[in-house]
Amino acid sequence: MRKSISLKEIAQIAGVSHSTVSRALNNSLLISREMAEQIHKIAAERGYRPNRNARSLVTQRSMAVGCVVTNIADPFIGEVMRGVEEIASQEDYSIILTHSGGNPDREMKAVRSLCERTVDGVIVVASRVGGAYVPYLLERQVPIVLVNNQHPSDFVHSVTIANYEAARAVILHLGELGHKHIAYIGDQFGGQSNAERHAGYRAALKEMGIRYAPKLVVSGESTPASGEHAMSKLLTLPTPPTAIFCYDDITALGAYRTLQRFGLRIPHDISIAGFDGLFFAEFLQPSLTTVEQPMHEMGELAMKLLLELLSTSRKDASPIKTQIIVHGKLVVRDSTASPRPKSLKAEHPSS
Amino acid sequence: MRKSISLKEIAQIAGVSHSTVSRALNNSLLISREMAEQIHKIAAERGYRPNRNARSLVTQRSMAVGCVVTNIADPFIGEVMRGVEEIASQEDYSIILTHSGGNPDREMKAVRSLCERTVDGVIVVASRVGGAYVPYLLERQVPIVLVNNQHPSDFVHSVTIANYEAARAVILHLGELGHKHIAYIGDQFGGQSNAERHAGYRAALKEMGIRYAPKLVVSGESTPASGEHAMSKLLTLPTPPTAIFCYDDITALGAYRTLQRFGLRIPHDISIAGFDGLFFAEFLQPSLTTVEQPMHEMGELAMKLLLELLSTSRKDASPIKTQIIVHGKLVVRDSTASPRPKSLKAEHPSS
DNA sequence: CTGAAAGCGCTTACAG
DNA sequence: CTGAAAGCGCTTACAG
């Protein structure tokens, strides 16, 4: 890259010291109005752009935040990142994007790279691997904000969806429709989110006086393929469930496909509910009942929280752990309905 | 952020000059084996991380590339970015992510910000706004690679899908099925991509001896809502089309919904084809016939091309314009089939 | 093989 | 209000 014009060169043109130019361009009050104007004019003419690397070297603030994500093509993560970016660019912060690919080694490498870039803070979105980076960053006093973190740890700030509550709402909804056999397809790598959704599922069953059946809980891994497989497994049960709560919409995609293959109709034969509220959910056939996460807002909140951490003095702020809890919204669509009465179900009077 | 250990401090501990430490850590050959080992040991113990900002200040290379995208939550863009990131991290480059939000001013602001960060190069993915940044970057000699650029310009390197060819393949496919009334729902902001897909559509019609009917071409804007609206419009035509080629899968989503609402069945009543091959396409009901773009690969190619531009000496490389064309793959699924014969269609013998 | 020096492009006390 | 100086954390000719 060609060296673009520097402070020094502007100083030469203006016939002043580069300190003066720096002050003028940073709108220091210590500069005469005319001088400031003249310098601004020259800078504009030459298309001067301050070198942020040089600046952060002396200010010890890079105005950059690092984001580590499992997979930027994941729709949930993409929406969160959009929110993060929104606030960041508003505040003149840059985003350095790194992938962990769900691999702990790569995640650690990404974090180290962010440190070399001297990011002011780090946001980790839905990491599915362990939090080895947490002590690393803590030691370097780089503030961290986790979004839907799967591996809770103390002294770390976070934005999280109320999983328990939302899962409970889904199950109560299914219960109200009359379902008694409700299955849960979890995510074996879902960590805390999965544990909480499962707990909410279980609690709601209990509230409704439905006995918890371990056989109705199978685990996927947040892919359509795993959803297909889990669904098949549930269908082979002696008494298959009449409703399925899926860990997320992606898993539900797989469940849909299996049901189609088996010639079962949603919601006529089986009800399905998802989680996340990804954009395609309402376009599925039938449209998917799900819990909408305020993904964009979660990203915004995470970035705002980080900004706040960066603005407060480090000493007194560090022991406080901020946990922002956002609430999902149950959106009932066409994939959930009352189960068919037993009598009608027995089309072949074999009993 | 706390100042982490510097070269100077390591030098103090090792009792050598910081130049020596720098050489040792950069694996210079000018260093004795023992010295190098000792220094590496100290650096490892203290968790030394070089400050990249300082380094790039002197080397004039930041080892960072800027990416400007319309919307990181867009599934196409997400996949491309994943490819970009893959190669970048492999080569120890960092990614600075910026949003244009489809707004020319914001796009320009993003590019300026990237320049302040002294990125070595810029990748622009599917920008839908004008290319005001192109001369800006060119002047600063920052190499640019565009992915599916909508606004062609000379002296800019690019990775592009063969739109014409792919669109033609879709239409020939529909024609082979027996369709004579084939509509195109375009993207009014789709720039070059839209123009090329439209041209491919038109050419294929001609090849098959089907007369081009301007009424069968309506424009959307790459959103489900616009797809719905465009589809409704087509249905009100005196002779509605029997097959629809949509600008992309997102538009097709809207078309699906309108057809459902009208009680029309895909592909029984109308065939639908999309473009992109987004992950949800195969899970729609019916699964969507579409053109798969090698999105991930396109990202990889873009980053590789940029890397190449960065490694060649600037002078002789600049006049060459590299255009990488990738090919889409028509994936025929259940949303396209032969049109119902006229005779059967007339269920009510009104004629 | 190693060190002292200069410098990358900035900011910011310290004098005046 | 302005300038000279120091320094942020590095790299790299230039001597030795």
XYZ file of C-alpha atoms (C1' of nucleotides) in Angstrom:
734
model
C 0.000 0.000 0.000
C 1.253 3.402 -0.927
C 2.095 5.618 1.953
C -0.662 8.170 2.122
C 0.009 11.676 3.247
C 1.178 12.064 6.826
C 0.953 14.681 9.531
C 4.509 15.652 8.878
C 3.856 16.430 5.249
C 0.843 18.516 6.100
C 2.977 20.335 8.621
C 5.517 21.084 5.933
C 2.887 22.434 3.588
C 1.329 24.545 6.296
C 4.695 25.663 7.594
C 4.020 24.607 11.164
C 5.135 21.786 13.408
C 3.483 18.420 13.174
C 2.352 18.802 16.788
C 0.266 21.721 15.721
C -1.223 19.764 12.871
C -2.065 16.925 15.207
C -3.803 19.278 17.582
C -5.712 21.013 14.841
C -6.948 17.769 13.370
C -7.951 16.480 16.769
C -9.883 19.667 17.368
C -7.784 20.706 20.286
C -8.850 23.956 21.906
C -5.285 25.095 22.054
C -5.281 26.114 18.417
C -6.140 29.433 16.846
C -9.182 29.319 14.706
C -7.399 30.391 11.544
C -4.608 27.896 11.967
C -7.111 25.118 12.526
C -9.077 26.087 9.466
C -6.037 26.267 7.277
C -4.817 22.881 8.399
C -8.207 21.288 7.974
C -8.342 22.675 4.500
C -4.997 21.224 3.522
C -5.870 17.880 5.075
C -9.112 17.750 3.154
C -7.441 18.669 -0.118
C -4.811 15.990 0.251
C -7.276 13.412 1.471
C -5.403 12.984 4.706
C -6.366 9.963 6.794
C -4.786 9.475 10.193
C -2.907 6.234 10.611
C -4.795 4.401 13.300
C -1.996 2.000 14.004
C 0.334 4.813 14.837
C -2.296 6.480 16.916
C -3.166 3.406 18.911
C 0.496 2.819 19.565
C 0.641 5.985 21.581
C -2.870 6.153 22.963
C -2.852 2.479 23.925
C -6.355 2.154 22.579
C -6.933 0.572 19.210
C -10.613 1.393 18.802
C -10.994 -2.125 17.534
C -12.864 -5.034 19.012
C -12.291 -8.641 18.180
C -15.131 -11.028 17.502
C -14.724 -14.744 17.602
C -17.452 -16.818 16.078
C -17.846 -20.484 15.311
C -19.083 -19.902 11.818
C -19.993 -16.579 10.309
C -22.321 -18.313 7.845
C -24.515 -19.479 10.715
C -27.678 -17.371 10.450
C -27.933 -16.802 14.175
C -24.360 -15.607 14.388
C -24.737 -13.456 11.308
C -27.659 -11.597 12.825
C -25.836 -11.067 16.091
C -22.788 -9.789 14.248
C -24.921 -7.358 12.340
C -26.057 -5.888 15.632
C -22.510 -5.743 16.925
C -21.299 -4.042 13.793
C -24.106 -1.529 13.877
C -23.115 -0.157 17.250
C -19.409 -0.509 16.665
C -19.393 1.515 13.470
C -21.602 4.102 15.096
C -18.966 4.579 17.770
C -16.126 4.466 15.293
C -14.895 1.088 16.417
C -13.671 -1.494 13.937
C -14.459 -5.171 14.051
C -11.822 -7.802 13.594
C -13.524 -11.038 12.695
C -12.089 -14.432 13.536
C -13.403 -17.965 13.180
C -12.948 -20.719 15.685
C -14.627 -23.302 13.498
C -15.665 -24.968 16.728
C -12.071 -25.986 17.273
C -10.524 -25.074 20.654
C -7.014 -24.776 19.235
C -8.136 -22.544 16.457
C -10.185 -20.513 18.864
C -7.156 -19.957 21.065
C -5.099 -19.035 18.040
C -7.750 -16.544 16.999
C -7.737 -14.942 20.411
C -3.970 -14.654 20.412
C -4.102 -13.029 17.030
C -6.658 -10.551 18.352
C -4.308 -9.704 21.185
C -1.493 -9.020 18.746
C -3.842 -6.606 17.054
C -4.282 -5.014 20.456
C -8.050 -5.124 20.376
C -9.663 -3.160 23.176
C -12.159 -5.919 23.885
C -13.503 -9.214 22.648
C -16.977 -10.506 21.891
C -17.453 -14.237 21.616
C -20.651 -15.369 19.959
C -22.152 -18.745 20.801
C -18.850 -20.480 21.171
C -19.462 -24.177 21.386
C -16.023 -25.067 22.594
C -14.451 -24.547 25.983
C -13.474 -21.136 27.218
C -9.712 -21.538 27.346
C -9.411 -17.987 26.108
C -11.121 -16.553 29.150
C -8.184 -16.701 31.596
C -5.884 -15.663 28.778
C -7.845 -12.493 28.105
C -8.552 -11.848 31.744
C -4.850 -11.879 32.492
C -4.272 -9.359 29.754
C -7.181 -7.343 31.103
C -9.024 -7.421 27.836
C -12.739 -7.185 28.603
C -14.847 -10.009 27.203
C -18.536 -10.188 26.461
C -20.073 -13.531 25.639
C -23.281 -13.884 23.670
C -25.238 -17.042 24.457
C -22.176 -18.511 25.999
C -22.201 -22.243 26.430
C -19.515 -22.365 29.038
C -20.312 -20.115 31.941
C -17.466 -18.666 33.904
C -17.164 -16.044 36.537
C -15.977 -12.520 35.971
C -17.151 -12.534 32.422
C -19.865 -10.351 31.053
C -22.601 -11.797 28.941
C -25.772 -11.393 26.967
C -27.954 -14.453 27.114
C -31.412 -15.518 26.103
C -33.630 -16.807 28.900
C -33.515 -20.391 27.669
C -35.303 -22.007 30.559
C -38.210 -19.637 30.404
C -38.567 -19.862 26.643
C -38.363 -23.628 26.547
C -40.949 -23.793 29.279
C -43.256 -21.567 27.251
C -42.931 -23.832 24.247
C -43.791 -26.922 26.257
C -46.718 -25.247 28.009
C -48.003 -24.239 24.588
C -47.805 -27.820 23.400
C -49.403 -29.026 26.598
C -52.281 -26.620 26.226
C -52.895 -28.025 22.799
C -53.385 -31.369 24.487
C -50.073 -33.096 23.903
C -48.966 -35.623 26.500
C -46.068 -37.189 24.658
C -43.662 -34.395 24.014
C -40.114 -35.086 22.891
C -37.035 -32.921 23.006
C -34.315 -33.079 20.373
C -31.335 -31.432 22.050
C -27.875 -30.405 20.981
C -25.116 -32.470 22.454
C -22.660 -29.611 21.946
C -25.135 -27.008 23.099
C -23.621 -26.679 26.564
C -25.482 -24.319 28.794
C -28.154 -23.438 26.243
C -29.018 -27.058 25.809
C -28.992 -27.734 29.539
C -31.309 -24.806 30.183
C -33.702 -25.629 27.382
C -33.840 -29.184 28.593
C -34.469 -28.009 32.134
C -37.273 -25.751 30.952
C -38.769 -28.638 29.028
C -38.640 -30.849 32.058
C -40.033 -28.249 34.420
C -42.985 -27.528 32.175
C -43.813 -31.207 31.909
C -43.807 -31.436 35.668
C -46.057 -28.416 36.022
C -48.538 -30.054 33.733
C -48.319 -33.339 35.569
C -46.736 -35.141 32.656
C -44.203 -37.748 33.586
C -40.704 -37.137 32.278
C -39.676 -39.936 29.928
C -35.934 -40.066 29.212
C -36.651 -41.945 26.021
C -38.312 -38.857 24.644
C -35.089 -36.914 24.902
C -32.648 -37.510 22.079
C -29.744 -35.390 21.030
C -28.795 -33.835 17.770
C -26.058 -31.389 17.056
C -27.688 -28.404 15.501
C -27.598 -29.661 11.929
C -30.425 -30.760 9.659
C -28.848 -34.206 9.335
C -28.776 -34.712 13.082
C -32.380 -33.549 13.282
C -33.374 -36.110 10.687
C -31.632 -38.850 12.546
C -33.027 -37.892 15.923
C -36.518 -37.702 14.487
C -36.224 -41.173 12.965
C -35.188 -42.510 16.314
C -38.212 -40.991 17.984
C -40.509 -42.507 15.394
C -39.321 -46.002 16.177
C -40.420 -45.689 19.788
C -43.277 -47.982 20.848
C -45.297 -44.905 21.631
C -43.936 -42.129 19.440
C -44.345 -38.575 20.661
C -47.107 -36.398 19.254
C -45.079 -33.226 19.559
C -41.396 -32.390 19.264
C -39.489 -29.462 20.678
C -36.267 -28.981 18.752
C -33.155 -27.339 20.142
C -33.196 -24.931 17.222
C -34.740 -24.196 13.847
C -31.891 -25.903 12.012
C -32.595 -29.117 13.854
C -36.292 -28.688 13.078
C -35.417 -28.580 9.397
C -34.155 -32.127 9.676
C -37.190 -33.221 11.677
C -39.432 -31.838 8.950
C -37.656 -33.854 6.323
C -37.869 -37.116 8.213
C -41.569 -36.636 8.785
C -42.104 -35.986 5.099
C -40.212 -39.121 4.238
C -42.346 -41.127 6.586
C -45.411 -39.600 5.031
C -46.420 -37.961 8.291
C -48.033 -34.575 8.190
C -47.199 -31.588 10.350
C -49.087 -30.659 12.483
C -51.790 -33.199 11.675
C -49.754 -36.180 12.755
C -47.025 -34.531 14.746
C -46.398 -30.998 16.002
C -42.964 -29.435 15.723
C -41.511 -26.411 17.470
C -38.099 -24.852 16.977
C -35.968 -22.185 18.575
C -34.195 -19.082 17.246
C -36.651 -17.582 14.816
C -34.382 -17.725 11.803
C -35.728 -15.970 8.752
C -36.703 -19.112 6.889
C -38.895 -20.445 9.722
C -41.999 -18.662 8.563
C -41.543 -19.854 5.005
C -41.396 -23.518 5.762
C -44.411 -25.567 4.898
C -46.041 -25.531 7.362
C -44.586 -22.399 8.903
C -42.605 -23.237 12.010
C -43.668 -22.419 15.538
C -40.540 -21.196 17.260
C -39.004 -18.939 19.866
C -37.708 -15.766 18.341
C -34.458 -14.598 19.790
C -33.794 -10.881 19.439
C -30.557 -11.689 17.676
C -29.832 -8.275 16.308
C -30.567 -6.683 19.653
C -28.362 -9.187 21.417
C -25.491 -8.120 19.223
C -26.204 -4.481 19.937
C -26.407 -5.102 23.651
C -23.152 -7.019 23.634
C -21.346 -4.215 21.881
C -22.909 -1.577 24.102
C -21.897 -3.505 27.170
C -18.365 -3.779 25.874
C -18.286 -0.064 25.180
C -19.364 0.594 28.711
C -16.660 -1.670 30.067
C -14.134 0.209 27.983
C -15.227 3.591 29.213
C -15.231 2.849 32.922
C -11.973 2.833 34.800
C -10.618 -0.661 34.928
C -9.975 -1.049 38.651
C -13.392 -0.730 40.155
C -15.205 -2.194 37.164
C -13.542 -5.550 36.913
C -15.100 -7.354 39.858
C -18.595 -6.669 38.625
C -20.105 -9.281 36.403
C -22.825 -7.997 34.170
C -25.297 -10.510 32.891
C -27.860 -9.242 30.491
C -30.774 -11.579 30.022
C -33.022 -11.093 27.026
C -36.324 -12.778 26.505
C -37.417 -14.883 23.606
C -40.841 -14.613 22.082
C -42.908 -17.667 21.364
C -44.305 -17.332 17.879
C -47.054 -19.809 17.248
C -47.391 -20.771 13.616
C -48.798 -23.708 11.722
C -46.487 -26.477 12.819
C -48.151 -26.937 16.160
C -51.759 -28.038 16.698
C -53.788 -30.344 18.884
C -52.984 -34.015 18.546
C -55.493 -36.137 16.686
C -57.851 -37.891 19.010
C -56.915 -41.523 19.554
C -60.188 -42.795 18.156
C -59.664 -41.162 14.786
C -56.043 -42.145 14.751
C -56.803 -45.851 14.729
C -57.775 -45.999 11.129
C -57.160 -49.708 10.951
C -59.218 -51.262 13.717
C -56.517 -53.693 14.695
C -57.260 -53.314 18.400
C -5.918 -2.997 27.860
C -2.915 -3.711 29.982
C 0.384 -3.291 28.266
C 1.660 -6.771 27.636
C 5.334 -7.550 27.702
C 7.431 -5.874 25.024
C 10.597 -6.643 23.148
C 12.452 -4.196 25.293
C 11.508 -5.970 28.485
C 12.548 -9.318 27.095
C 15.815 -7.738 26.078
C 16.352 -6.547 29.617
C 15.694 -9.979 31.046
C 17.961 -11.642 28.513
C 20.579 -8.965 28.914
C 20.786 -8.220 25.207
C 19.631 -5.437 22.938
C 16.071 -5.342 21.732
C 17.352 -5.633 18.168
C 18.691 -9.033 19.030
C 15.420 -10.060 20.548
C 13.584 -8.908 17.480
C 15.872 -10.942 15.254
C 15.631 -14.017 17.422
C 11.862 -13.904 17.498
C 11.678 -13.367 13.764
C 13.929 -16.359 13.249
C 16.668 -14.343 11.672
C 19.655 -16.387 10.563
C 21.988 -13.846 12.073
C 21.488 -15.165 15.570
C 23.397 -17.815 17.436
C 21.420 -20.889 18.188
C 21.794 -20.575 21.954
C 20.814 -16.941 22.018
C 17.751 -17.657 19.922
C 16.719 -20.515 22.149
C 17.134 -18.511 25.301
C 15.111 -15.640 23.954
C 12.369 -17.886 22.672
C 12.202 -19.471 26.071
C 11.791 -16.168 27.858
C 9.217 -15.000 25.344
C 7.197 -18.165 25.801
C 7.355 -17.934 29.599
C 6.157 -14.393 29.627
C 3.525 -14.981 26.992
C 5.047 -12.417 24.706
C 2.919 -11.359 21.730
C 4.335 -8.984 19.155
C 2.404 -5.783 18.729
C 1.182 -5.906 15.171
C 0.391 -2.244 15.022
C 3.956 -1.362 15.820
C 5.229 -3.891 13.367
C 3.052 -2.738 10.530
C 4.092 0.823 11.187
C 7.621 -0.037 10.187
C 7.012 -2.795 7.654
C 4.262 -0.853 5.935
C 2.214 -4.014 5.749
C -0.612 -4.567 8.161
C -1.355 -8.185 7.325
C -4.982 -7.197 7.483
C -7.583 -7.099 4.754
C -10.775 -5.146 4.854
C -14.080 -6.651 3.820
C -17.072 -4.572 2.992
C -20.395 -6.314 2.838
C -23.958 -5.154 2.500
C -25.207 -7.322 5.304
C -23.262 -9.987 7.098
C -26.497 -11.764 8.014
C -27.181 -12.429 4.343
C -26.620 -16.160 3.885
C -24.812 -15.753 0.581
C -22.436 -13.205 2.041
C -21.907 -15.249 5.161
C -20.768 -18.235 3.143
C -18.446 -16.142 1.031
C -16.963 -14.569 4.126
C -16.356 -17.961 5.613
C -14.264 -18.813 2.597
C -12.398 -15.537 2.807
C -11.684 -16.023 6.470
C -10.504 -19.564 5.953
C -7.705 -18.543 3.622
C -6.918 -15.349 5.468
C -6.377 -17.016 8.813
C -4.341 -19.702 7.149
C -1.991 -17.029 5.864
C -2.017 -15.144 9.126
C -4.052 -12.280 7.769
C -6.740 -10.647 9.828
C -10.132 -9.594 8.555
C -11.611 -6.228 9.329
C -15.326 -6.418 8.727
C -17.408 -3.431 7.710
C -21.020 -3.006 6.691
C -22.274 -0.779 3.962
C -25.899 -1.530 4.685
C -26.469 -0.879 1.008
C -25.875 2.792 1.630
C -23.285 4.501 -0.585
C -22.298 7.028 2.080
C -21.830 4.374 4.677
C -19.916 2.279 2.220
C -17.551 5.119 1.536
C -17.163 5.743 5.229
C -16.367 2.081 5.753
C -13.708 2.171 3.080
C -12.124 5.264 4.569
C -12.059 3.604 7.936
C -10.340 0.596 6.372
C -7.720 2.893 4.929
C -7.050 4.400 8.334
C -6.461 0.889 9.545
C -3.974 0.578 6.700
C -5.434 -2.633 5.340
C -3.269 -4.246 2.681
C -6.235 -4.941 0.445
C -10.008 -4.863 0.257
C -12.634 -7.425 -0.676
C -16.089 -6.186 -1.510
C -18.826 -8.784 -1.502
C -21.917 -8.320 -3.619
C -22.102 -4.621 -3.111
C -25.403 -3.396 -4.400
C -24.499 0.251 -4.413
C -22.223 2.170 -6.688
C -18.508 1.733 -6.628
C -17.458 5.164 -5.439
C -14.768 3.508 -3.367
C -13.012 2.109 -6.410
C -11.175 5.259 -7.511
C -10.517 6.076 -3.883
C -8.751 2.789 -3.253
C -7.076 2.758 -6.625
C -5.525 6.123 -5.905
C -4.168 4.782 -2.641
C -2.978 1.694 -4.463
C -4.939 -0.615 -2.269
C -5.760 -3.731 -4.284
C -9.453 -4.558 -4.501
C -11.196 -7.805 -5.277
C -14.902 -7.774 -5.921
C -17.084 -10.835 -5.456
C -20.191 -10.875 -7.634
C -19.781 -7.208 -8.222
C -22.829 -5.437 -9.500
C -21.003 -2.446 -10.861
C -18.252 -3.452 -13.218
C -15.297 -1.219 -13.528
C -11.941 -1.540 -15.157
C -8.709 -2.252 -13.362
C -10.468 -4.120 -10.640
C -10.073 -7.779 -9.939
C -13.063 -9.963 -9.421
C -14.592 -13.331 -8.757
C -17.930 -13.767 -10.442
C -20.454 -16.470 -11.086
C -21.292 -17.115 -14.729
C -24.775 -15.683 -14.445
C -25.710 -15.789 -18.088
C -24.760 -19.410 -18.494
C -26.487 -20.508 -15.296
C -29.693 -18.624 -16.035
C -29.723 -20.111 -19.500
C -29.389 -23.597 -18.012
C -32.354 -22.995 -15.750
C -34.548 -21.851 -18.605
C -33.490 -24.692 -20.873
C -34.366 -27.064 -18.057
C -37.812 -25.542 -17.759
C -38.206 -25.599 -21.511
C -37.293 -29.252 -21.689
C -40.001 -29.955 -19.182
C -42.401 -28.450 -21.683
C -42.950 -24.969 -20.328
C -43.770 -22.246 -22.825
C -44.742 -19.482 -20.464
C -41.743 -18.849 -18.335
C -41.504 -15.758 -16.174
C -38.513 -14.075 -14.571
C -38.677 -12.314 -11.245
C -35.592 -10.107 -11.225
C -33.882 -7.868 -8.744
C -34.140 -4.209 -9.493
C -31.011 -3.537 -7.438
C -29.213 -6.559 -8.765
C -27.101 -4.598 -11.212
C -24.891 -6.723 -13.363
C -26.028 -10.033 -11.881
C -29.606 -9.213 -12.675
C -28.767 -8.018 -16.159
C -26.841 -11.163 -16.918
C -29.436 -13.521 -15.510
C -32.068 -11.722 -17.474
C -29.974 -11.956 -20.614
C -29.474 -15.678 -20.085
C -33.187 -16.093 -19.616
C -33.905 -14.247 -22.804
C -31.289 -16.070 -24.819
C -32.556 -19.455 -23.744
C -36.103 -18.540 -24.695
C -34.891 -17.544 -28.106
C -32.970 -20.766 -28.540
C -36.118 -22.684 -27.810
C -38.159 -20.551 -30.149
C -40.236 -19.072 -27.395
C -41.224 -15.489 -27.889
C -39.960 -13.070 -25.250
C -42.864 -11.480 -23.423
C -41.945 -8.373 -21.423
C -44.991 -8.909 -19.260
C -43.459 -12.067 -17.930
C -40.566 -10.136 -16.495
C -41.261 -8.434 -13.200
C -38.816 -7.176 -10.661
C -38.375 -7.847 -7.013
C -35.570 -6.806 -4.750
C -34.168 -9.955 -3.273
C -36.542 -10.138 -0.343
C -39.347 -12.598 0.369
C -41.864 -9.761 0.437
C -40.869 -8.569 -3.011
C -41.073 -12.137 -4.271
C -44.590 -12.421 -2.927
C -45.618 -9.237 -4.570
C -44.029 -10.069 -7.909
C -45.636 -13.475 -7.903
C -49.078 -12.008 -7.238
C -48.599 -9.718 -10.164
C -47.751 -12.603 -12.444
C -50.828 -14.497 -11.339
C -53.124 -11.701 -12.416
C -51.898 -11.911 -15.981
C -54.475 -13.051 -18.570
C -52.245 -16.012 -19.302
C -50.190 -16.637 -16.177
C -46.830 -18.337 -16.566
C -46.471 -22.019 -15.834
C -42.921 -21.657 -14.599
C -41.001 -18.969 -12.760
C -37.301 -18.325 -12.603
C -36.476 -16.251 -9.556
C -33.434 -14.006 -9.228
C -32.486 -15.841 -6.050
C -33.683 -18.296 -3.438
C -34.812 -15.525 -1.138
C -37.126 -14.203 -3.815
C -38.351 -17.757 -4.409
C -39.332 -17.933 -0.754
C -41.829 -15.157 -1.377
C -43.082 -16.781 -4.553
C -43.719 -19.986 -2.622
C -45.799 -18.171 -0.101
C -47.962 -16.404 -2.638
C -48.664 -19.658 -4.431
C -49.677 -21.293 -1.170
C -52.014 -18.441 -0.436
C -53.607 -18.784 -3.814
C -53.944 -22.493 -3.207
C -51.690 -23.334 -6.112
C -49.403 -26.280 -5.821
C -45.716 -26.422 -6.748
C -44.810 -27.942 -9.133
C -48.227 -29.310 -10.027
C -49.658 -25.942 -10.953
C -46.527 -23.882 -11.313
C -42.827 -24.651 -11.375
C -40.358 -22.494 -9.462
C -36.597 -22.215 -9.755
C -34.255 -20.124 -7.663
C -30.600 -19.127 -7.655
C -27.822 -19.359 -5.054
C -28.332 -22.715 -3.445
C -28.784 -21.427 0.069
C -28.895 -24.109 2.724
C -32.631 -23.954 3.263
C -33.481 -24.562 -0.403
C -33.491 -28.313 -0.129
C -35.681 -28.210 2.963
C -38.495 -26.233 1.461
C -41.652 -28.075 0.611
C -41.246 -28.912 -2.194
C -37.475 -28.724 -2.287
C -36.316 -25.904 -4.520
C -34.665 -26.338 -7.888
C -31.871 -23.814 -7.959
C -28.412 -22.912 -9.186
C -25.818 -23.612 -6.566
C -23.107 -21.017 -6.377
C -19.825 -22.239 -4.925
C -20.030 -19.508 -2.325
C -17.391 -20.784 -0.012
C -15.020 -21.344 -2.882
C -15.709 -17.885 -4.240
C -14.602 -16.436 -0.931
C -11.480 -18.556 -0.979
C -10.682 -17.555 -4.522
C -11.170 -13.894 -3.743
C -8.795 -14.052 -0.816
C -6.254 -16.075 -2.771
C -6.387 -13.590 -5.593
C -5.864 -10.751 -3.163
C -2.920 -12.558 -1.615
C -1.415 -12.928 -5.032
C -1.879 -9.258 -5.763
C -0.157 -8.455 -2.504
C 2.821 -10.643 -3.211
C 3.576 -9.423 -6.712
C 5.443 -6.200 -7.166
C 2.998 -3.404 -7.585
C 4.271 -1.769 -10.764
C 3.892 -4.484 -13.345
C 0.873 -6.066 -11.703
C -1.492 -3.139 -11.651
C -2.480 -2.956 -15.303
C -3.592 -6.568 -15.338
C -7.202 -7.200 -14.558
C -7.923 -10.649 -13.281
C -11.430 -11.914 -13.660
C -12.169 -15.270 -12.180
C -15.370 -16.806 -13.414
C -16.883 -19.657 -11.462
C -19.705 -21.833 -12.643
C -22.988 -22.513 -10.962
C -24.521 -25.934 -10.812
C -28.141 -26.479 -11.687
C -29.650 -28.653 -9.002
C -32.987 -30.021 -10.054
C -35.273 -30.743 -7.165
C -39.014 -31.080 -6.701
C -40.165 -27.566 -7.458
C -39.896 -27.978 -11.206
C -41.898 -30.432 -13.298
C -43.767 -30.587 -16.558
C -46.765 -28.309 -16.837
C -50.132 -29.947 -16.586
C -51.557 -30.647 -20.004
C -54.199 -28.097 -20.986
C -56.912 -30.721 -21.285
C -56.573 -31.839 -17.690
C -56.256 -28.315 -16.481
C -59.734 -27.410 -17.567
C -61.496 -29.135 -14.746
C -64.593 -27.076 -15.256
C -65.507 -27.535 -18.912
C -66.218 -23.878 -19.402
C -64.583 -23.858 -22.796
C 26.724 -12.742 15.425
C 25.375 -8.277 18.134
C 24.420 -3.326 19.216
C 23.391 1.541 18.482
C 20.739 4.379 15.675
C 17.151 5.821 12.920
C 12.552 5.810 11.855
C 7.465 4.110 10.920
C 3.179 8.051 12.102
C 1.275 9.526 15.592
C 0.141 12.064 20.705
C 1.157 14.701 24.574
C 3.349 16.539 28.558
C 6.725 20.352 29.000
C 8.416 24.810 27.956
C 7.875 29.067 26.185
C -1.372 29.404 21.060
C 2.972 26.835 19.167
C 7.286 23.994 18.995
C 10.806 20.698 20.437
C 11.214 16.468 22.601
C 10.117 12.079 24.083
C 8.066 7.876 23.316
C 4.455 4.124 21.840
C 6.716 -1.115 20.111
C 8.608 -2.562 16.596
C 12.282 -3.498 12.204
C 16.352 -2.966 9.723
C 20.224 -1.011 7.394
C 24.829 0.232 9.188
C 28.887 -0.642 11.811
C 31.703 -3.516 14.183
